[in-house]
Tab-separated table of C-alpha atoms and ligand atoms in Angstrom:
chain	number	residue	atom	x	y	z
A	1	MET	CA	-5.403	-4.576	-24.591
A	2	LYS	CA	-5.442	-3.118	-21.154
A	3	VAL	CA	-4.789	-5.180	-17.982
A	4	VAL	CA	-5.149	-3.958	-14.339
A	5	CYS	CA	-2.557	-5.681	-12.030
A	6	ILE	CA	-3.400	-5.718	-8.254
A	7	LEU	CA	-0.275	-5.173	-6.070
A	8	GLY	CA	-0.127	-4.963	-2.290
A	9	ALA	CA	2.810	-6.685	-0.765
A	10	ARG	CA	6.510	-7.391	-1.376
A	11	PRO	CA	6.203	-10.652	-3.246
A	12	ASN	CA	3.678	-9.109	-5.620
A	13	PHE	CA	6.121	-6.385	-6.680
A	14	ILE	CA	8.712	-9.013	-7.506
A	15	LYS	CA	6.322	-11.154	-9.611
A	16	HIS	CA	4.935	-7.985	-11.310
A	17	TYR	CA	8.552	-7.182	-12.402
A	18	ALA	CA	8.570	-10.134	-14.826
A	19	PHE	CA	4.903	-9.623	-15.853
A	20	GLN	CA	5.354	-5.969	-16.603
A	21	LYS	CA	8.474	-6.748	-18.757
A	22	ALA	CA	6.526	-9.312	-20.679
A	23	CYS	CA	3.615	-6.863	-21.218
A	24	ARG	CA	5.985	-4.202	-22.412
A	25	SER	CA	7.571	-6.518	-24.963
A	26	LYS	CA	4.189	-7.611	-26.344
A	27	GLY	CA	2.487	-4.177	-26.395
A	28	LEU	CA	-0.005	-4.865	-23.601
A	29	GLU	CA	-0.977	-1.862	-21.447
A	30	CYS	CA	-0.432	-2.733	-17.825
A	31	ILE	CA	-1.905	-0.528	-14.992
A	32	ALA	CA	-0.675	-1.074	-11.504
A	33	VAL	CA	-3.147	-0.590	-8.688
A	34	HIS	CA	-1.354	-0.660	-5.231
A	35	THR	CA	-3.402	-1.145	-2.169
A	36	GLY	CA	-0.635	0.070	0.149
A	37	GLN	CA	-0.658	-3.183	2.069
A	38	HIS	CA	3.139	-2.814	2.252
A	39	SER	CA	3.851	0.825	1.984
A	40	ASP	CA	7.177	1.934	3.474
A	41	VAL	CA	10.432	2.504	1.710
A	42	ASP	CA	11.983	-0.870	2.599
A	43	MET	CA	8.946	-2.948	1.752
A	44	SER	CA	7.566	-1.149	-1.319
A	45	ASP	CA	9.430	1.889	-2.777
A	46	ILE	CA	12.742	0.143	-3.143
A	47	PHE	CA	11.176	-2.540	-5.408
A	48	PHE	CA	9.644	0.030	-7.721
A	49	ARG	CA	12.974	1.849	-7.931
A	50	GLN	CA	15.227	-1.194	-8.270
A	51	LEU	CA	13.114	-3.086	-10.688
A	52	GLY	CA	11.999	-0.137	-12.848
A	53	LEU	CA	8.315	-0.759	-12.143
A	54	ASP	CA	5.904	1.894	-13.455
A	55	PRO	CA	4.628	3.890	-10.433
A	56	PRO	CA	1.159	2.741	-9.453
A	57	ALA	CA	-1.591	4.596	-11.191
A	58	TYR	CA	-3.681	4.131	-8.073
A	59	LEU	CA	-2.116	4.024	-4.597
A	60	ASP	CA	-3.961	3.666	-1.320
A	61	ARG	CA	-2.431	4.308	2.052
A	62	LEU	CA	-1.997	1.806	4.791
A	63	GLU	CA	-4.296	1.981	7.781
A	64	ARG	CA	-4.678	-0.389	10.694
A	65	LEU	CA	-8.208	-1.769	10.358
A	66	THR	CA	-10.030	-4.780	11.484
A	67	PRO	CA	-9.977	-7.696	8.948
A	68	ALA	CA	-13.417	-6.990	7.468
A	69	ARG	CA	-12.878	-3.233	7.218
A	70	ASP	CA	-9.468	-3.821	5.724
A	71	LEU	CA	-10.943	-6.166	3.041
A	72	GLY	CA	-13.841	-3.703	2.422
A	73	ARG	CA	-11.476	-0.755	1.989
A	74	LYS	CA	-9.209	-2.666	-0.368
A	75	MET	CA	-12.167	-3.854	-2.383
A	76	VAL	CA	-13.735	-0.379	-2.751
A	77	PHE	CA	-10.368	1.133	-3.781
A	78	ILE	CA	-9.799	-1.515	-6.321
A	79	GLU	CA	-13.384	-1.386	-7.608
A	80	ASP	CA	-13.040	2.436	-8.263
A	81	ALA	CA	-9.751	1.809	-10.081
A	82	ILE	CA	-11.295	-0.911	-12.319
A	83	LYS	CA	-14.296	1.238	-13.109
A	84	CYS	CA	-12.000	4.093	-14.164
A	85	GLU	CA	-9.839	1.884	-16.363
A	86	SER	CA	-12.322	-0.588	-17.920
A	87	PRO	CA	-9.613	-3.186	-18.421
A	88	ALA	CA	-10.062	-6.367	-20.439
A	89	LEU	CA	-9.090	-8.288	-17.326
A	90	VAL	CA	-7.586	-8.051	-13.805
A	91	VAL	CA	-4.408	-9.922	-12.839
A	92	VAL	CA	-3.871	-10.952	-9.234
A	93	TYR	CA	-0.699	-12.490	-7.845
A	94	GLY	CA	-0.149	-15.127	-5.169
A	95	ASP	CA	-1.893	-15.188	-1.837
A	96	VAL	CA	-1.843	-11.859	0.058
A	97	ALA	CA	-4.891	-9.981	1.347
A	98	SER	CA	-4.835	-7.716	-1.760
A	99	THR	CA	-5.074	-10.789	-4.012
A	100	ARG	CA	-8.285	-11.768	-2.379
A	101	ALA	CA	-9.704	-8.229	-2.449
A	102	GLY	CA	-8.733	-7.706	-6.099
A	103	ALA	CA	-10.267	-11.019	-7.232
A	104	LEU	CA	-13.456	-10.289	-5.353
A	105	ALA	CA	-13.757	-6.667	-6.527
A	106	ALA	CA	-13.170	-7.584	-10.253
A	107	SER	CA	-15.572	-10.566	-10.289
A	108	GLY	CA	-18.127	-8.404	-8.645
A	109	LEU	CA	-17.966	-6.122	-11.674
A	110	GLY	CA	-17.979	-9.057	-14.075
A	111	VAL	CA	-14.363	-8.421	-15.112
A	112	PRO	CA	-12.450	-11.591	-15.886
A	113	VAL	CA	-9.672	-12.433	-13.328
A	114	ALA	CA	-6.380	-14.205	-13.977
A	115	HIS	CA	-4.704	-15.654	-10.952
A	116	VAL	CA	-0.884	-16.097	-11.057
A	117	GLU	CA	0.418	-18.885	-8.874
A	118	ALA	CA	-2.881	-20.715	-8.619
A	119	GLY	CA	-3.443	-24.093	-7.086
A	120	VAL	CA	-0.766	-24.136	-4.396
A	121	ARG	CA	-2.151	-25.863	-1.390
A	122	ALA	CA	-0.833	-26.550	2.129
A	123	GLY	CA	-4.189	-28.062	3.004
A	124	ASN	CA	-4.423	-25.855	6.125
A	125	MET	CA	-7.489	-23.556	6.146
A	126	SER	CA	-6.303	-21.668	9.238
A	127	ASN	CA	-3.398	-20.245	7.170
A	128	PRO	CA	-4.527	-16.870	5.907
A	129	GLU	CA	-2.645	-17.174	2.695
A	130	GLU	CA	-4.394	-20.477	1.872
A	131	LEU	CA	-7.726	-18.736	2.255
A	132	ASN	CA	-6.690	-15.785	0.137
A	133	ARG	CA	-5.592	-18.092	-2.602
A	134	ARG	CA	-8.623	-20.264	-2.681
A	135	ILE	CA	-10.986	-17.292	-2.697
A	136	ALA	CA	-9.056	-15.694	-5.501
A	137	GLU	CA	-9.248	-18.995	-7.559
A	138	LEU	CA	-13.035	-19.246	-7.098
A	139	CYS	CA	-13.338	-15.680	-8.707
A	140	ALA	CA	-10.736	-16.462	-11.511
A	141	HIS	CA	-11.373	-17.272	-15.121
A	142	THR	CA	-7.827	-18.000	-15.953
A	143	LEU	CA	-5.567	-19.985	-13.601
A	144	PHE	CA	-1.799	-19.983	-13.869
A	145	PRO	CA	-0.382	-22.721	-11.600
A	146	ASN	CA	3.330	-22.422	-11.157
A	147	ILE	CA	4.212	-26.077	-10.620
A	148	GLU	CA	2.879	-29.434	-11.646
A	149	SER	CA	1.380	-30.270	-8.135
A	150	ALA	CA	-0.536	-26.982	-8.145
A	151	ARG	CA	-2.017	-27.867	-11.547
A	152	SER	CA	-3.057	-31.286	-10.216
A	153	ASN	CA	-4.627	-29.688	-7.177
A	154	LEU	CA	-6.832	-27.480	-9.397
A	155	LEU	CA	-7.934	-30.402	-11.520
A	156	ALA	CA	-8.723	-32.475	-8.506
A	157	GLU	CA	-10.835	-29.711	-7.105
A	158	GLY	CA	-12.830	-29.591	-10.324
A	159	PHE	CA	-11.615	-26.374	-11.975
A	160	PRO	CA	-12.127	-26.596	-15.775
A	161	GLU	CA	-9.068	-27.983	-17.497
A	162	ASP	CA	-9.489	-25.357	-20.316
A	163	ASP	CA	-8.942	-22.539	-17.878
A	164	ILE	CA	-5.695	-23.962	-16.317
A	165	PHE	CA	-2.320	-23.167	-17.882
A	166	LEU	CA	0.899	-24.480	-16.409
A	167	THR	CA	3.374	-21.760	-17.320
A	168	GLY	CA	6.172	-22.178	-14.908
A	169	ASP	CA	6.928	-19.980	-11.937
A	170	ILE	CA	6.960	-16.188	-12.556
A	171	MET	CA	9.229	-15.815	-9.513
A	172	MET	CA	11.860	-17.772	-11.390
A	173	ASP	CA	11.545	-15.315	-14.285
A	174	SER	CA	12.241	-12.361	-11.969
A	175	LEU	CA	15.060	-14.183	-10.257
A	176	LEU	CA	16.823	-15.072	-13.406
A	177	ALA	CA	16.311	-11.527	-14.895
A	178	VAL	CA	17.947	-9.952	-11.770
A	179	ARG	CA	20.699	-12.562	-11.687
A	180	ASN	CA	21.605	-11.870	-15.329
A	181	ALA	CA	21.230	-8.080	-15.105
A	182	HIS	CA	23.533	-7.870	-12.058
A	183	GLY	CA	25.946	-10.789	-12.927
A	184	ILE	CA	25.080	-12.643	-9.737
A	185	GLU	CA	26.438	-16.182	-9.637
A	186	PRO	CA	25.666	-18.733	-6.914
A	187	SER	CA	28.752	-19.383	-4.736
A	188	ASN	CA	29.218	-21.350	-1.559
A	189	GLY	CA	29.405	-18.690	1.082
A	190	ASP	CA	30.346	-19.011	4.742
A	191	TYR	CA	26.996	-17.951	6.097
A	192	VAL	CA	23.413	-19.156	6.490
A	193	LEU	CA	20.548	-16.927	5.327
A	194	VAL	CA	17.482	-16.749	7.617
A	195	THR	CA	14.140	-15.091	6.918
A	196	LEU	CA	11.127	-15.349	9.099
A	197	HIS	CA	7.776	-13.496	8.857
A	198	ARG	CA	4.752	-15.826	8.766
A	199	ALA	CA	2.089	-14.954	11.360
A	200	GLU	CA	2.197	-18.548	12.606
A	201	ASN	CA	5.724	-17.912	13.834
A	202	THR	CA	5.709	-14.202	14.652
A	203	ASP	CA	2.431	-14.235	16.551
A	204	ASP	CA	3.258	-17.321	18.534
A	205	PRO	CA	5.824	-16.449	21.332
A	206	THR	CA	6.638	-20.107	21.911
A	207	ARG	CA	7.546	-20.701	18.274
A	208	LEU	CA	9.365	-17.412	17.830
A	209	SER	CA	11.457	-18.017	20.910
A	210	ALA	CA	12.239	-21.633	20.008
A	211	ILE	CA	13.525	-20.584	16.533
A	212	CYS	CA	15.591	-17.624	17.829
A	213	GLU	CA	17.065	-19.484	20.757
A	214	THR	CA	18.169	-22.326	18.515
A	215	LEU	CA	19.862	-19.780	16.096
A	216	MET	CA	21.557	-18.092	18.998
A	217	ALA	CA	22.742	-21.329	20.522
A	218	GLY	CA	24.496	-22.547	17.295
A	219	SER	CA	27.732	-21.199	15.974
A	220	ARG	CA	27.014	-20.773	12.278
A	221	ASN	CA	27.335	-17.225	10.836
A	222	ILE	CA	23.758	-16.065	10.142
A	223	ARG	CA	22.496	-13.161	8.052
A	224	PHE	CA	18.969	-12.323	8.938
A	225	PRO	CA	17.037	-9.549	7.088
A	226	VAL	CA	14.228	-8.814	9.542
A	227	HIS	CA	10.686	-8.348	8.261
A	228	PRO	CA	8.872	-5.410	10.117
A	229	ARG	CA	6.249	-7.767	11.583
A	230	THR	CA	8.989	-9.972	13.056
A	231	ARG	CA	10.898	-6.986	14.369
A	232	ALA	CA	7.752	-5.772	16.121
A	233	ALA	CA	7.250	-9.186	17.735
A	234	LEU	CA	10.897	-9.526	18.813
A	235	GLU	CA	10.961	-6.060	20.260
A	236	CYS	CA	8.138	-7.112	22.587
A	237	THR	CA	10.569	-9.530	24.269
A	238	ASP	CA	14.200	-9.558	25.244
A	239	LEU	CA	14.940	-11.558	21.966
A	240	TRP	CA	15.543	-8.436	19.940
A	241	GLY	CA	18.305	-7.163	22.212
A	242	ARG	CA	19.804	-10.627	22.617
A	243	LEU	CA	19.905	-11.297	18.808
A	244	LEU	CA	21.519	-7.879	18.292
A	245	ALA	CA	24.182	-8.704	20.843
A	246	CYS	CA	24.746	-12.232	19.376
A	247	GLY	CA	28.212	-12.260	17.715
A	248	HIS	CA	27.444	-14.715	14.969
A	249	ILE	CA	24.117	-13.210	13.934
A	250	ASP	CA	23.897	-10.213	11.648
A	251	LEU	CA	20.466	-8.617	11.900
A	252	MET	CA	19.667	-6.535	8.815
A	253	PRO	CA	16.813	-4.358	7.742
A	254	PRO	CA	14.527	-5.725	5.029
A	255	GLN	CA	16.618	-5.885	1.796
A	256	GLY	CA	15.961	-4.819	-1.740
A	257	TYR	CA	15.404	-7.531	-4.242
A	258	VAL	CA	18.899	-7.306	-5.810
A	259	GLU	CA	20.508	-7.468	-2.334
A	260	THR	CA	18.302	-10.465	-1.464
A	261	VAL	CA	19.155	-12.330	-4.635
A	262	ARG	CA	22.886	-11.755	-3.834
A	263	LEU	CA	22.312	-12.941	-0.204
A	264	ILE	CA	20.660	-16.153	-1.411
A	265	ALA	CA	23.199	-16.819	-4.134
A	266	GLY	CA	26.062	-16.414	-1.660
A	267	ALA	CA	24.612	-18.504	1.222
A	268	GLU	CA	25.679	-21.958	2.219
A	269	ARG	CA	22.076	-22.786	3.109
A	270	VAL	CA	18.742	-21.106	3.645
A	271	LEU	CA	16.406	-21.342	6.633
A	272	SER	CA	13.047	-19.592	5.965
A	273	ASP	CA	9.320	-19.685	6.337
A	274	SER	CA	8.850	-17.641	3.191
A	275	GLY	CA	7.275	-19.250	0.183
A	276	GLY	CA	9.292	-17.181	-2.256
A	277	VAL	CA	12.689	-17.343	-0.553
A	278	ARG	CA	12.453	-21.113	-0.219
A	279	ARG	CA	11.830	-21.497	-3.964
A	280	GLU	CA	14.591	-19.041	-4.907
A	281	ALA	CA	17.002	-20.930	-2.694
A	282	TYR	CA	16.163	-24.155	-4.388
A	283	ILE	CA	16.697	-22.643	-7.775
A	284	PHE	CA	20.147	-21.460	-6.780
A	285	GLY	CA	20.981	-24.944	-5.432
A	286	LYS	CA	20.923	-24.186	-1.688
A	287	PRO	CA	19.724	-26.719	0.899
A	288	VAL	CA	16.424	-25.379	2.088
A	289	VAL	CA	15.270	-25.700	5.726
A	290	SER	CA	11.668	-24.791	6.283
A	291	LEU	CA	10.768	-22.957	9.502
A	292	ILE	CA	7.065	-23.634	8.969
A	293	GLU	CA	5.145	-26.939	8.545
A	294	LEU	CA	3.218	-25.553	5.524
A	295	ILE	CA	4.322	-27.510	2.465
A	296	TRP	CA	3.561	-25.499	-0.659
A	297	VAL	CA	5.935	-27.290	-2.996
A	298	PRO	CA	6.024	-30.989	-2.254
A	299	GLU	CA	8.270	-31.426	-5.270
A	300	MET	CA	11.128	-29.848	-3.264
A	301	ILE	CA	10.717	-32.269	-0.477
A	302	GLU	CA	10.356	-35.277	-2.737
A	303	ALA	CA	13.622	-34.179	-4.384
A	304	GLY	CA	15.286	-34.213	-1.007
A	305	TRP	CA	16.236	-30.566	-1.120
A	306	GLU	CA	13.853	-29.167	1.480
A	307	PHE	CA	13.823	-30.266	5.141
A	308	VAL	CA	10.865	-29.291	7.263
A	309	ALA	CA	12.086	-28.226	10.665
A	310	GLY	CA	9.135	-25.962	11.694
A	311	ALA	CA	9.894	-24.497	15.141
A	312	ASP	CA	11.248	-27.782	16.538
A	313	THR	CA	14.653	-27.111	18.253
A	314	GLU	CA	16.166	-30.478	17.337
A	315	ARG	CA	15.031	-30.345	13.771
A	316	ILE	CA	16.269	-26.723	13.295
A	317	ARG	CA	19.706	-27.750	14.674
A	318	TYR	CA	19.835	-30.669	12.281
A	319	GLY	CA	18.768	-28.390	9.423
A	320	LEU	CA	21.302	-25.784	10.359
A	321	GLU	CA	24.303	-28.207	10.841
A	322	THR	CA	23.728	-31.487	9.094
A	323	PHE	CA	21.049	-31.606	6.481
A	324	THR	CA	22.589	-32.455	3.081
A	325	PRO	CA	20.440	-32.813	-0.085
A	326	PRO	CA	21.244	-35.672	-2.526
A	327	PRO	CA	23.064	-34.901	-5.864
A	328	GLY	CA	20.736	-33.967	-8.642
A	329	ARG	CA	18.040	-31.312	-8.494
A	330	PRO	CA	15.091	-31.562	-10.814
A	331	ASP	CA	13.710	-28.430	-12.589
A	332	ILE	CA	10.488	-27.736	-10.870
A	333	PHE	CA	9.848	-24.071	-11.664
A	334	GLY	CA	10.122	-23.995	-15.406
A	335	ASP	CA	12.592	-22.091	-17.618
A	336	GLY	CA	12.128	-18.459	-16.642
A	337	GLY	CA	9.676	-17.816	-19.518
A	338	ALA	CA	6.407	-18.026	-17.482
A	339	ALA	CA	5.440	-14.359	-17.813
A	340	HIS	CA	5.765	-14.419	-21.655
A	341	ARG	CA	3.584	-17.530	-21.822
A	342	MET	CA	0.979	-15.882	-19.581
A	343	VAL	CA	0.825	-12.721	-21.692
A	344	ASP	CA	0.439	-14.799	-24.875
A	345	ILE	CA	-2.367	-16.826	-23.326
A	346	LEU	CA	-4.092	-13.605	-22.051
A	347	LEU	CA	-3.821	-11.939	-25.485
A	348	GLU	CA	-5.400	-14.941	-27.039
A	349	ARG	CA	-8.172	-15.261	-24.533
A	350	TYR	CA	-9.075	-11.630	-23.998
A	351	GLY	CA	-7.357	-9.663	-26.774
A	352	GLY	CA	-10.443	-9.517	-28.991
A	353	GLU	CA	-12.682	-7.997	-26.333
A	354	ALA	CA	-13.877	-4.490	-26.953
A	355	LYS	CA	-13.338	-1.840	-24.257
A	356	ARG	CA	-16.180	-2.345	-21.757
A	357	GLN	CA	-17.890	-0.219	-19.106
A	358	TYR	CA	-18.452	-1.901	-15.780
A	359	GLY	CA	-20.919	-1.253	-13.000
A	360	SER	CA	-23.021	1.843	-12.732
B	1	UDP	N1	12.793	-10.525	-0.222
B	1	UDP	C1	13.303	-9.298	-0.401
B	1	UDP	N2	13.902	-8.734	0.791
B	1	UDP	C2	13.968	-9.349	1.984
B	1	UDP	C3	13.376	-10.615	2.103
B	1	UDP	C4	12.758	-11.202	1.018
B	1	UDP	O1	13.346	-8.719	-1.492
B	1	UDP	O2	14.516	-8.799	2.946
B	1	UDP	C5	12.191	-11.122	-1.421
B	1	UDP	C6	12.485	-12.579	-1.632
B	1	UDP	O3	13.655	-12.700	-2.427
B	1	UDP	C7	11.233	-13.176	-2.402
B	1	UDP	C8	10.168	-12.271	-1.819
B	1	UDP	O4	10.754	-11.160	-1.131
B	1	UDP	O5	11.292	-12.890	-3.779
B	1	UDP	C9	9.438	-13.066	-0.788
B	1	UDP	O6	8.578	-12.336	-0.087
B	1	UDP	P1	7.989	-12.682	1.336
B	1	UDP	O7	8.988	-13.639	1.963
B	1	UDP	O8	7.706	-11.421	2.068
B	1	UDP	O9	6.678	-13.413	1.075
B	1	UDP	P2	6.236	-14.869	0.670
B	1	UDP	O10	7.115	-15.350	-0.512
B	1	UDP	O11	6.436	-15.744	1.852
B	1	UDP	O12	4.800	-14.740	0.288
C-alpha cells in the first residue's frame, strides 16, 4: 500500500520521523511531498539528515506570496504529486498551512485523508493553526486525536465515532525514539529553556517586548533557540541587540531535533509558546510555562504542570521564578506506540484498495 505524506514545516518532519519508521517496519510505502514551507538548512534539511528521513520525492521552493496565492500554490503542487503517485491515502500532520493545503488537495481528488493530531482545539478561530486544523478535519476520513480531550472535541462536533482513533501522541514516539537512540536522560539543569515563535507574539510588538523585557530583567540563565520569524521581528527593534548583550541569556540559532531534545531534557523548566515543545517538556517532567493563552492540552493544566503566563509580565516572572507543579504527573500522551497503531489502522482501512487513478 502506498501513502503520500504531506510535509511543510519543522513539527511535520519530527512527527514524520515516527510515522516513516512505523511504515518501514510494516512494509508500507511512504512518499514524502514537501511544500518547502520551511526550507532552509536549520528549519528543514537538518531534520532529514538527523532523523534519516527519506528525501522528499516532491519538493517545492518557498516563495513569499499572499495567503490565497500561497494556499493555491501548495494545493496545485500537492495535487500534481498525488496524481503522479495514485496513493491509497494521504496523511497530513498537525496544523500548519501545508496540512490545510494537503487535505484540501487530496479531498478534491477523492483521495482519503488521514489527519494526525486531530481534534485539538483552543477555541480561538483567529489563530491560524486552529483554522488549518479544522479545515483538515472536515476533509479527513480517518482522524487520529493524540489526547483524550481532542477525541472528546471531535465527538462533540459530530465527527463519526467510527472514524476516530485515539492512538497517543506521535510526537511522544519521536521524542522517546531520539532519547533512546542518543542515551538522553532528563536531568535538573541550571538553565531555563525558552522558545517563542507564534505569530500572536512575534507580530505584536507589545507582547514581544513584554516577554523579552521580563526575561532580560530576571537573573535566571536562559537558553533561547530563536526561530527565524522571531529573529526577524526582534531585529526590527533594539531588542535583538539587547538580548545578545544580556549576560544571562544565550541566544542560539534554531537547533536540530537531537540538540533540542537534549536542551529540554537538561532544563530546569521550559517557557514556550510552541505546542510541541510544551508537550515534550511535560513528558520529560519539566514545569511548563506557556507564553501564549492558547490552551491545546487542558490535561496539562488540570494536572498542575502547565502555568499559562501569556505575555503578562507578572505572570511570566512567577512562571520563571516560582511556579512549582505538584508531585505526580499523569500519562497524557500515550506510550510511544502511536505511529504503529496508526499504520495498523490504515492498513486495515485502506490496505485492500486497488491502485486508483485520480482526476483527469
Ligand atoms: N524544535 C527543534 N529545534 C528548535 C526548536 C524546536 O527541533 O530550535 C522542535 C521541538 O522539539 C518540537 C518541534 O520542533 O518537536 C516544535 O516545532 P515548533 O515549535 O516550530 O511548532 P509547534 O509545535 O508550535 O507547532
